[in-house]
PDB file of C-alpha atoms in Angstrom:
ATOM      1  CA  MET A 109     116.082 132.714 109.309  1.00  0.00           C
ATOM      2  CA  THR A 110     118.421 132.122 105.646  1.00  0.00           C
ATOM      3  CA  ALA A 111     117.340 128.571 106.675  1.00  0.00           C
ATOM      4  CA  LEU A 112     113.239 128.957 106.628  1.00  0.00           C
ATOM      5  CA  ARG A 113     114.228 130.995 103.519  1.00  0.00           C
ATOM      6  CA  GLY A 114     115.465 127.830 101.580  1.00  0.00           C
ATOM      7  CA  LEU A 115     112.380 126.297 102.894  1.00  0.00           C
ATOM      8  CA  TRP A 116     110.264 128.191 101.931  1.00  0.00           C
ATOM      9  CA  PRO A 117     109.872 127.299  98.843  1.00  0.00           C
ATOM     10  CA  GLU A 118     109.380 123.860  99.076  1.00  0.00           C
ATOM     11  CA  MET A 119     107.153 124.283 101.799  1.00  0.00           C
ATOM     12  CA  GLN A 120     105.149 126.156  99.238  1.00  0.00           C
ATOM     13  CA  ASP A 121     105.409 123.243  97.250  1.00  0.00           C
ATOM     14  CA  THR A 122     103.940 120.752  99.013  1.00  0.00           C
ATOM     15  CA  CYS A 123     101.395 122.951 100.012  1.00  0.00           C
ATOM     16  CA  THR A 124     100.528 123.037  96.140  1.00  0.00           C
ATOM     17  CA  SER A 125     100.498 119.283  95.987  1.00  0.00           C
ATOM     18  CA  LEU A 126      98.645 118.808  99.187  1.00  0.00           C
ATOM     19  CA  GLY A 127      96.257 121.194  97.899  1.00  0.00           C
ATOM     20  CA  LEU A 128      95.675 119.858  95.046  1.00  0.00           C
ATOM     21  CA  MET A 129      95.038 116.469  96.777  1.00  0.00           C
ATOM     22  CA  LEU A 130      92.216 117.309  99.308  1.00  0.00           C
ATOM     23  CA  SER A 131      90.601 119.605  96.627  1.00  0.00           C
ATOM     24  CA  ILE A 132      90.013 116.464  93.436  1.00  0.00           C
ATOM     25  CA  VAL A 133      89.305 115.234  97.322  1.00  0.00           C
ATOM     26  CA  LEU A 134      86.493 117.909  97.720  1.00  0.00           C
ATOM     27  CA  PHE A 135      85.542 117.826  94.024  1.00  0.00           C
ATOM     28  CA  MET A 136      85.116 114.149  93.794  1.00  0.00           C
ATOM     29  CA  GLY A 137      82.497 114.508  96.937  1.00  0.00           C
ATOM     30  CA  LEU A 138      80.434 117.203  95.731  1.00  0.00           C
ATOM     31  CA  ALA A 139      80.222 114.348  91.846  1.00  0.00           C
ATOM     32  CA  ARG A 140      79.250 111.543  93.821  1.00  0.00           C
ATOM     33  CA  VAL A 141      76.096 113.527  96.022  1.00  0.00           C
ATOM     34  CA  VAL A 142      74.910 114.772  92.638  1.00  0.00           C
ATOM     35  CA  THR A 143      75.446 111.072  91.741  1.00  0.00           C
ATOM     36  CA  ARG A 144      73.173 110.145  93.937  1.00  0.00           C
ATOM     37  CA  GLN A 145      70.561 112.788  93.622  1.00  0.00           C
ATOM     38  CA  GLN A 146      70.201 112.744  90.314  1.00  0.00           C
ATOM     39  CA  LEU A 147      71.263 109.823  88.287  1.00  0.00           C
ATOM     40  CA  ASN A 148      68.644 106.987  87.882  1.00  0.00           C
ATOM     41  CA  GLY A 149      69.255 102.514  87.727  1.00  0.00           C
ATOM     42  CA  PRO A 150      71.509 100.546  89.738  1.00  0.00           C
ATOM     43  CA  MET A 151      74.097 100.225  86.825  1.00  0.00           C
ATOM     44  CA  ALA A 152      74.648 103.428  85.946  1.00  0.00           C
ATOM     45  CA  HIS A 153      74.918 104.900  89.608  1.00  0.00           C
ATOM     46  CA  ALA A 154      77.302 101.482  90.251  1.00  0.00           C
ATOM     47  CA  PHE A 155      80.016 102.434  87.036  1.00  0.00           C
ATOM     48  CA  VAL A 156      79.509 106.275  88.081  1.00  0.00           C
ATOM     49  CA  LEU A 157      80.807 106.358  91.764  1.00  0.00           C
ATOM     50  CA  GLU A 158      83.171 103.503  91.335  1.00  0.00           C
ATOM     51  CA  PHE A 159      84.692 105.611  88.339  1.00  0.00           C
ATOM     52  CA  LEU A 160      84.706 109.001  91.004  1.00  0.00           C
ATOM     53  CA  ALA A 161      86.390 106.594  93.778  1.00  0.00           C
ATOM     54  CA  THR A 162      88.906 105.394  91.685  1.00  0.00           C
ATOM     55  CA  PHE A 163      90.205 108.690  89.975  1.00  0.00           C
ATOM     56  CA  GLN A 164      90.075 110.572  93.069  1.00  0.00           C
ATOM     57  CA  LEU A 165      92.461 106.747  94.443  1.00  0.00           C
ATOM     58  CA  CYS A 166      94.267 107.631  91.608  1.00  0.00           C
ATOM     59  CA  PHE A 167      94.716 111.184  91.391  1.00  0.00           C
ATOM     60  CA  CYS A 168      95.709 112.033  95.207  1.00  0.00           C
ATOM     61  CA  THR A 169      97.933 108.569  94.669  1.00  0.00           C
ATOM     62  CA  HIS A 170     100.648 109.892  92.245  1.00  0.00           C
ATOM     63  CA  GLU A 171     100.870 113.375  93.676  1.00  0.00           C
ATOM     64  CA  LEU A 172     101.804 111.568  96.790  1.00  0.00           C
ATOM     65  CA  GLN A 173     104.063 109.334  95.330  1.00  0.00           C
ATOM     66  CA  LEU A 174     105.397 112.768  93.743  1.00  0.00           C
ATOM     67  CA  LEU A 175     105.969 113.836  97.382  1.00  0.00           C
ATOM     68  CA  SER A 176     107.349 111.224  98.509  1.00  0.00           C
ATOM     69  CA  GLU A 177     110.403 111.747  96.190  1.00  0.00           C
ATOM     70  CA  GLN A 178     110.726 115.123  97.186  1.00  0.00           C
ATOM     71  CA  GLU A 179     113.461 115.617 100.314  1.00  0.00           C
ATOM     72  CA  PRO A 180     110.817 114.792 103.182  1.00  0.00           C
ATOM     73  CA  LEU A 181     111.263 117.589 106.415  1.00  0.00           C
ATOM     74  CA  HIS A 182     111.128 114.129 108.684  1.00  0.00           C
ATOM     75  CA  PRO A 183     111.646 110.142 107.562  1.00  0.00           C
ATOM     76  CA  THR A 184     108.240 109.487 108.664  1.00  0.00           C
ATOM     77  CA  TRP A 185     106.257 112.678 106.740  1.00  0.00           C
ATOM     78  CA  PRO A 186     105.960 110.651 103.811  1.00  0.00           C
ATOM     79  CA  LEU A 187     104.229 107.633 105.866  1.00  0.00           C
ATOM     80  CA  MET A 188     101.893 110.384 108.093  1.00  0.00           C
ATOM     81  CA  LEU A 189     101.090 111.457 104.594  1.00  0.00           C
ATOM     82  CA  ILE A 190      99.727 107.569 102.947  1.00  0.00           C
ATOM     83  CA  TYR A 191      97.272 106.912 106.392  1.00  0.00           C
ATOM     84  CA  PHE A 192      96.234 110.681 106.250  1.00  0.00           C
ATOM     85  CA  PHE A 193      95.623 110.048 103.368  1.00  0.00           C
ATOM     86  CA  SER A 194      94.501 106.526 103.265  1.00  0.00           C
ATOM     87  CA  LEU A 195      91.454 107.308 106.204  1.00  0.00           C
ATOM     88  CA  VAL A 196      90.540 110.226 103.712  1.00  0.00           C
ATOM     89  CA  HIS A 197      89.397 107.750 101.099  1.00  0.00           C
ATOM     90  CA  GLY A 198      88.068 105.288 103.817  1.00  0.00           C
ATOM     91  CA  LEU A 199      85.950 107.661 104.745  1.00  0.00           C
ATOM     92  CA  THR A 200      85.178 109.370 102.009  1.00  0.00           C
ATOM     93  CA  LEU A 201      85.002 106.598  99.613  1.00  0.00           C
ATOM     94  CA  VAL A 202      82.392 104.274 101.770  1.00  0.00           C
ATOM     95  CA  GLY A 203      80.180 101.991  99.157  1.00  0.00           C
ATOM     96  CA  THR A 204      83.587 101.358  96.470  1.00  0.00           C
ATOM     97  CA  SER A 205      86.102  99.092  96.070  1.00  0.00           C
ATOM     98  CA  SER A 206      88.622 101.123  93.674  1.00  0.00           C
ATOM     99  CA  ASN A 207      90.460  97.155  93.636  1.00  0.00           C
ATOM    100  CA  PRO A 208      89.476  94.675  90.954  1.00  0.00           C
ATOM    101  CA  CYS A 209      90.657  92.121  93.682  1.00  0.00           C
ATOM    102  CA  GLY A 210      87.894  93.986  95.841  1.00  0.00           C
ATOM    103  CA  VAL A 211      84.748  93.220  93.344  1.00  0.00           C
ATOM    104  CA  MET A 212      87.132  89.838  93.041  1.00  0.00           C
ATOM    105  CA  MET A 213      86.746  88.560  96.421  1.00  0.00           C
ATOM    106  CA  GLN A 214      83.114  89.646  96.053  1.00  0.00           C
ATOM    107  CA  MET A 215      81.764  88.384  93.492  1.00  0.00           C
ATOM    108  CA  MET A 216      83.577  85.160  93.982  1.00  0.00           C
ATOM    109  CA  LEU A 217      82.200  85.346  97.924  1.00  0.00           C
ATOM    110  CA  GLY A 218      78.464  85.543  96.654  1.00  0.00           C
ATOM    111  CA  GLY A 219      78.211  89.464  97.401  1.00  0.00           C
ATOM    112  CA  MET A 220      78.046  90.921  93.850  1.00  0.00           C
ATOM    113  CA  SER A 221      76.566  89.789  90.683  1.00  0.00           C
ATOM    114  CA  ALA A 222      78.497  89.099  87.720  1.00  0.00           C
ATOM    115  CA  GLU A 223      76.902  92.161  85.702  1.00  0.00           C
ATOM    116  CA  THR A 224      78.004  94.424  88.454  1.00  0.00           C
ATOM    117  CA  GLY A 225      81.120  93.000  89.088  1.00  0.00           C
ATOM    118  CA  ALA A 226      81.908  93.747  85.290  1.00  0.00           C
ATOM    119  CA  ILE A 227      80.862  97.556  84.880  1.00  0.00           C
ATOM    120  CA  ARG A 228      82.380  98.228  88.283  1.00  0.00           C
ATOM    121  CA  LEU A 229      85.770  96.711  86.757  1.00  0.00           C
ATOM    122  CA  LEU A 230      84.792  99.211  83.305  1.00  0.00           C
ATOM    123  CA  ALA A 231      84.895 101.616  85.941  1.00  0.00           C
ATOM    124  CA  GLN A 232      87.688 101.781  87.560  1.00  0.00           C
ATOM    125  CA  LEU A 233      89.836 100.543  84.546  1.00  0.00           C
ATOM    126  CA  ILE A 234      88.243 103.859  82.924  1.00  0.00           C
ATOM    127  CA  GLY A 235      88.933 106.100  86.111  1.00  0.00           C
ATOM    128  CA  ALA A 236      93.180 104.546  86.470  1.00  0.00           C
ATOM    129  CA  LEU A 237      93.435 106.245  82.753  1.00  0.00           C
ATOM    130  CA  CYS A 238      91.353 108.757  82.983  1.00  0.00           C
ATOM    131  CA  SER A 239      93.857 109.512  86.383  1.00  0.00           C
ATOM    132  CA  ARG A 240      96.611 109.407  84.760  1.00  0.00           C
ATOM    133  CA  TYR A 241      95.944 111.978  81.782  1.00  0.00           C
ATOM    134  CA  CYS A 242      95.124 114.734  83.889  1.00  0.00           C
ATOM    135  CA  MET A 243      97.344 113.821  85.783  1.00  0.00           C
ATOM    136  CA  GLY A 244      99.875 114.548  82.540  1.00  0.00           C
ATOM    137  CA  ALA A 245      98.112 118.093  81.686  1.00  0.00           C
ATOM    138  CA  LEU A 246      97.808 119.755  85.173  1.00  0.00           C
ATOM    139  CA  TRP A 247     101.736 118.636  85.337  1.00  0.00           C
ATOM    140  CA  SER A 248     102.178 120.413  82.676  1.00  0.00           C
ATOM    141  CA  LEU A 249     100.462 123.240  83.806  1.00  0.00           C
ATOM    142  CA  GLY A 250     103.864 123.747  86.772  1.00  0.00           C
ATOM    143  CA  LEU A 251     102.752 124.821  89.005  1.00  0.00           C
ATOM    144  CA  THR A 252     105.172 123.413  91.243  1.00  0.00           C
ATOM    145  CA  LYS A 253     108.997 122.608  90.175  1.00  0.00           C
ATOM    146  CA  TYR A 254     108.104 119.028  90.636  1.00  0.00           C
ATOM    147  CA  HIS A 255     105.182 118.843  87.732  1.00  0.00           C
ATOM    148  CA  VAL A 256     107.061 118.320  84.925  1.00  0.00           C
ATOM    149  CA  SER A 257     105.394 117.459  81.723  1.00  0.00           C
ATOM    150  CA  GLU A 258     107.515 114.698  80.986  1.00  0.00           C
ATOM    151  CA  ARG A 259     106.974 112.726  84.313  1.00  0.00           C
ATOM    152  CA  SER A 260     104.159 111.155  82.827  1.00  0.00           C
ATOM    153  CA  PHE A 261     106.140 109.802  79.332  1.00  0.00           C
ATOM    154  CA  ALA A 262     108.873 107.887  81.177  1.00  0.00           C
ATOM    155  CA  CYS A 263     108.458 104.482  82.641  1.00  0.00           C
ATOM    156  CA  ARG A 264     109.546 104.598  86.337  1.00  0.00           C
ATOM    157  CA  ASN A 265     109.861 100.846  87.428  1.00  0.00           C
ATOM    158  CA  PRO A 266     109.431 100.233  91.437  1.00  0.00           C
ATOM    159  CA  ILE A 267     110.254  96.422  91.602  1.00  0.00           C
ATOM    160  CA  GLN A 268     113.571  96.117  93.102  1.00  0.00           C
ATOM    161  CA  VAL A 269     113.701  92.889  93.351  1.00  0.00           C
ATOM    162  CA  ASP A 270     113.717  89.261  91.007  1.00  0.00           C
ATOM    163  CA  LEU A 271     110.717  88.538  89.847  1.00  0.00           C
ATOM    164  CA  PRO A 272     109.577  85.266  91.950  1.00  0.00           C
ATOM    165  CA  LYS A 273     110.427  87.411  95.676  1.00  0.00           C
ATOM    166  CA  ALA A 274     108.059  90.464  93.412  1.00  0.00           C
ATOM    167  CA  VAL A 275     105.737  87.807  93.127  1.00  0.00           C
ATOM    168  CA  ILE A 276     105.225  87.242  96.654  1.00  0.00           C
ATOM    169  CA  ILE A 277     105.378  90.237  97.774  1.00  0.00           C
ATOM    170  CA  GLU A 278     102.684  91.530  95.948  1.00  0.00           C
ATOM    171  CA  ALA A 279     100.464  88.433  96.337  1.00  0.00           C
ATOM    172  CA  VAL A 280     101.519  88.431 100.169  1.00  0.00           C
ATOM    173  CA  CYS A 281     100.245  91.818 100.434  1.00  0.00           C
ATOM    174  CA  SER A 282      97.026  91.558  98.326  1.00  0.00           C
ATOM    175  CA  PHE A 283      96.194  88.145 101.211  1.00  0.00           C
ATOM    176  CA  ILE A 284      96.667  90.270 104.473  1.00  0.00           C
ATOM    177  CA  PHE A 285      95.013  93.551 103.095  1.00  0.00           C
ATOM    178  CA  HIS A 286      91.884  91.778 102.248  1.00  0.00           C
ATOM    179  CA  SER A 287      92.180  89.420 105.005  1.00  0.00           C
ATOM    180  CA  ALA A 288      91.376  92.456 106.965  1.00  0.00           C
ATOM    181  CA  LEU A 289      89.275  93.562 104.534  1.00  0.00           C
ATOM    182  CA  LEU A 290      87.071  90.880 104.908  1.00  0.00           C
ATOM    183  CA  HIS A 291      87.455  90.238 108.838  1.00  0.00           C
ATOM    184  CA  PHE A 292      87.455  93.869 110.038  1.00  0.00           C
ATOM    185  CA  GLN A 293      83.190  94.352 108.896  1.00  0.00           C
ATOM    186  CA  GLU A 294      81.816  93.665 112.619  1.00  0.00           C
ATOM    187  CA  VAL A 295      84.400  96.504 114.076  1.00  0.00           C
ATOM    188  CA  ARG A 296      83.017  99.979 114.076  1.00  0.00           C
ATOM    189  CA  THR A 297      83.346 101.649 110.749  1.00  0.00           C
ATOM    190  CA  LYS A 298      85.100 104.939 112.540  1.00  0.00           C
ATOM    191  CA  LEU A 299      87.722 101.997 114.190  1.00  0.00           C
ATOM    192  CA  ARG A 300      87.612  99.971 111.677  1.00  0.00           C
ATOM    193  CA  ILE A 301      88.521 102.479 108.826  1.00  0.00           C
ATOM    194  CA  HIS A 302      91.846 103.854 111.401  1.00  0.00           C
ATOM    195  CA  LEU A 303      92.709 100.070 111.305  1.00  0.00           C
ATOM    196  CA  LEU A 304      92.766  99.588 107.734  1.00  0.00           C
ATOM    197  CA  SER A 305      94.818 102.998 106.957  1.00  0.00           C
ATOM    198  CA  ALA A 306      97.707 101.520 109.415  1.00  0.00           C
ATOM    199  CA  LEU A 307      98.318  98.715 107.944  1.00  0.00           C
ATOM    200  CA  ILE A 308      98.317 100.254 103.943  1.00  0.00           C
ATOM    201  CA  THR A 309     101.089 102.479 106.079  1.00  0.00           C
ATOM    202  CA  PHE A 310     102.176  99.513 107.552  1.00  0.00           C
ATOM    203  CA  LEU A 311     102.127  97.297 103.583  1.00  0.00           C
ATOM    204  CA  VAL A 312     103.775  99.887 101.921  1.00  0.00           C
ATOM    205  CA  TYR A 313     106.580 100.672 104.721  1.00  0.00           C
ATOM    206  CA  ALA A 314     107.502  96.801 104.382  1.00  0.00           C
ATOM    207  CA  GLY A 315     107.306  96.272 100.488  1.00  0.00           C
ATOM    208  CA  GLY A 316     107.515 100.040  98.928  1.00  0.00           C
ATOM    209  CA  SER A 317     111.443  99.828  98.200  1.00  0.00           C
ATOM    210  CA  LEU A 318     110.898  96.977  96.988  1.00  0.00           C
ATOM    211  CA  THR A 319     107.791  96.627  94.727  1.00  0.00           C
ATOM    212  CA  GLY A 320     105.813  99.759  95.755  1.00  0.00           C
ATOM    213  CA  ALA A 321     103.572  97.534  97.582  1.00  0.00           C
ATOM    214  CA  ILE A 322     100.320  98.438  95.408  1.00  0.00           C
ATOM    215  CA  PHE A 323      98.371  95.479  95.804  1.00  0.00           C
ATOM    216  CA  ASN A 324      95.933  97.521  92.742  1.00  0.00           C
ATOM    217  CA  PRO A 325      96.007  96.324  89.258  1.00  0.00           C
ATOM    218  CA  THR A 326      94.091  99.484  88.421  1.00  0.00           C
ATOM    219  CA  LEU A 327      95.798 101.721  90.889  1.00  0.00           C
ATOM    220  CA  ALA A 328      99.599  99.899  88.849  1.00  0.00           C
ATOM    221  CA  LEU A 329      97.849 100.006  86.124  1.00  0.00           C
ATOM    222  CA  SER A 330      97.498 103.724  86.644  1.00  0.00           C
ATOM    223  CA  LEU A 331     100.945 104.538  88.306  1.00  0.00           C
ATOM    224  CA  HIS A 332     102.902 102.794  86.043  1.00  0.00           C
ATOM    225  CA  PHE A 333     101.027 102.866  82.226  1.00  0.00           C
ATOM    226  CA  LYS A 334     104.515 102.770  80.878  1.00  0.00           C
ATOM    227  CA  CYS A 335     106.121 100.484  82.061  1.00  0.00           C
ATOM    228  CA  PHE A 336     103.250  98.231  81.029  1.00  0.00           C
ATOM    229  CA  ASP A 337     104.288  99.762  77.791  1.00  0.00           C
ATOM    230  CA  GLU A 338     107.866  98.361  77.927  1.00  0.00           C
ATOM    231  CA  ALA A 339     107.358  95.321  80.235  1.00  0.00           C
ATOM    232  CA  PHE A 340     104.375  93.951  79.510  1.00  0.00           C
ATOM    233  CA  LEU A 341     104.515  91.130  80.850  1.00  0.00           C
ATOM    234  CA  GLN A 342     106.728  91.549  83.945  1.00  0.00           C
ATOM    235  CA  PHE A 343     104.226  93.987  85.321  1.00  0.00           C
ATOM    236  CA  PHE A 344     101.477  91.493  83.951  1.00  0.00           C
ATOM    237  CA  ILE A 345     102.404  88.825  86.378  1.00  0.00           C
ATOM    238  CA  VAL A 346     103.319  91.316  89.364  1.00  0.00           C
ATOM    239  CA  TYR A 347     100.782  93.651  89.675  1.00  0.00           C
ATOM    240  CA  TRP A 348      98.090  91.959  88.164  1.00  0.00           C
ATOM    241  CA  LEU A 349      98.731  87.677  88.394  1.00  0.00           C
ATOM    242  CA  SER A 350      99.945  88.627  92.054  1.00  0.00           C
ATOM    243  CA  PRO A 351      97.084  90.559  93.620  1.00  0.00           C
ATOM    244  CA  SER A 352      94.378  87.959  92.241  1.00  0.00           C
ATOM    245  CA  LEU A 353      96.791  85.223  93.511  1.00  0.00           C
ATOM    246  CA  GLY A 354      96.515  86.389  97.278  1.00  0.00           C
ATOM    247  CA  ILE A 355      93.081  86.801  97.029  1.00  0.00           C
ATOM    248  CA  LEU A 356      92.049  83.685  95.488  1.00  0.00           C
ATOM    249  CA  LEU A 357      94.812  81.990  98.743  1.00  0.00           C
ATOM    250  CA  MET A 358      92.605  84.577 101.214  1.00  0.00           C
ATOM    251  CA  ILE A 359      89.528  82.662  99.437  1.00  0.00           C
ATOM    252  CA  LEU A 360      90.605  79.542  99.847  1.00  0.00           C
ATOM    253  CA  MET A 361      92.019  79.478 103.259  1.00  0.00           C
ATOM    254  CA  PHE A 362      89.304  81.673 105.165  1.00  0.00           C
ATOM    255  CA  ASN A 363      86.394  79.666 103.282  1.00  0.00           C
ATOM    256  CA  PHE A 364      87.609  76.061 102.719  1.00  0.00           C
ATOM    257  CA  PHE A 365      90.823  74.851 104.623  1.00  0.00           C
ATOM    258  CA  LEU A 366      89.658  76.757 107.574  1.00  0.00           C
ATOM    259  CA  PRO A 367      86.467  75.504 107.946  1.00  0.00           C
ATOM    260  CA  TRP A 368      87.863  71.594 106.618  1.00  0.00           C
ATOM    261  CA  LEU A 369      90.268  71.897 109.083  1.00  0.00           C
ATOM    262  CA  TYR A 370      88.377  72.955 111.779  1.00  0.00           C
ATOM    263  CA  ASP A 371      85.329  70.249 111.166  1.00  0.00           C
ATOM    264  CA  ASN A 372      87.968  67.201 110.750  1.00  0.00           C
ATOM    265  CA  HIS A 373      90.040  68.065 114.099  1.00  0.00           C
ATOM    266  CA  THR A 374      85.905  67.931 115.820  1.00  0.00           C
ATOM    267  CA  THR A 375      84.653  64.863 113.886  1.00  0.00           C
ATOM    268  CA  ASN A 376      88.285  63.280 115.422  1.00  0.00           C
ATOM    269  CA  LYS A 377      87.614  65.012 118.918  1.00  0.00           C
ATOM    270  CA  LYS A 378      83.953  63.363 118.967  1.00  0.00           C
ATOM    271  CA  GLU A 379      85.612  59.699 117.962  1.00  0.00           C
TER     272      GLU A 379
END
């Protein structure tokens, strides 16, 4: 009984954090419904939806990161939360990417105009920064013992390996995730969301202790804004250039190299 009383404050803090995340998901969902009904114009529509999606993703990830640093009741608890909220985001953020790499991929494959891409990138940047400052204001209220305003003003460097390894890890994560995103399009929606959520959980498990396995430039900016200020070049290379490199390599491989290899093999076979 004494042990349960000792665990109760921790459970209260965890439930408060989970409640905040689910509340922001519901609030953003309501805002998306209002946007679709009231807002006219494709560009304004795209901007607001991308802003709301990025805000939701960054907000929840800030709180998830805080939860992962607590002493978990079970070692798999943080991974379960990552899978669950990846599933929630996949179900609620349909039609948005919340990731500049996803916008870049669509633009390079001809699925999005440069103007729409620029609008979406701007919305993602603003959404990421707004979520950071909102989290700082929320943590200053002290709703749990882990909510401290000083947290948002400190650089908590997630890079635990040297620069070349960090670049490779983030590029490989981006390559794998966006390859799956591209090739799972033919899979039924419900199954695709589960597969992508499981993949995100695996990538975070594999690379989270090394670089955080973020593979999303705007999310990295929101989570580690102070680190970008203190070590901009390192963080720019690892969290902005590396995921973009992964996207570029993915497109070159699947759209140019593999088709060329197939055509070359077919020609040689005919000869």
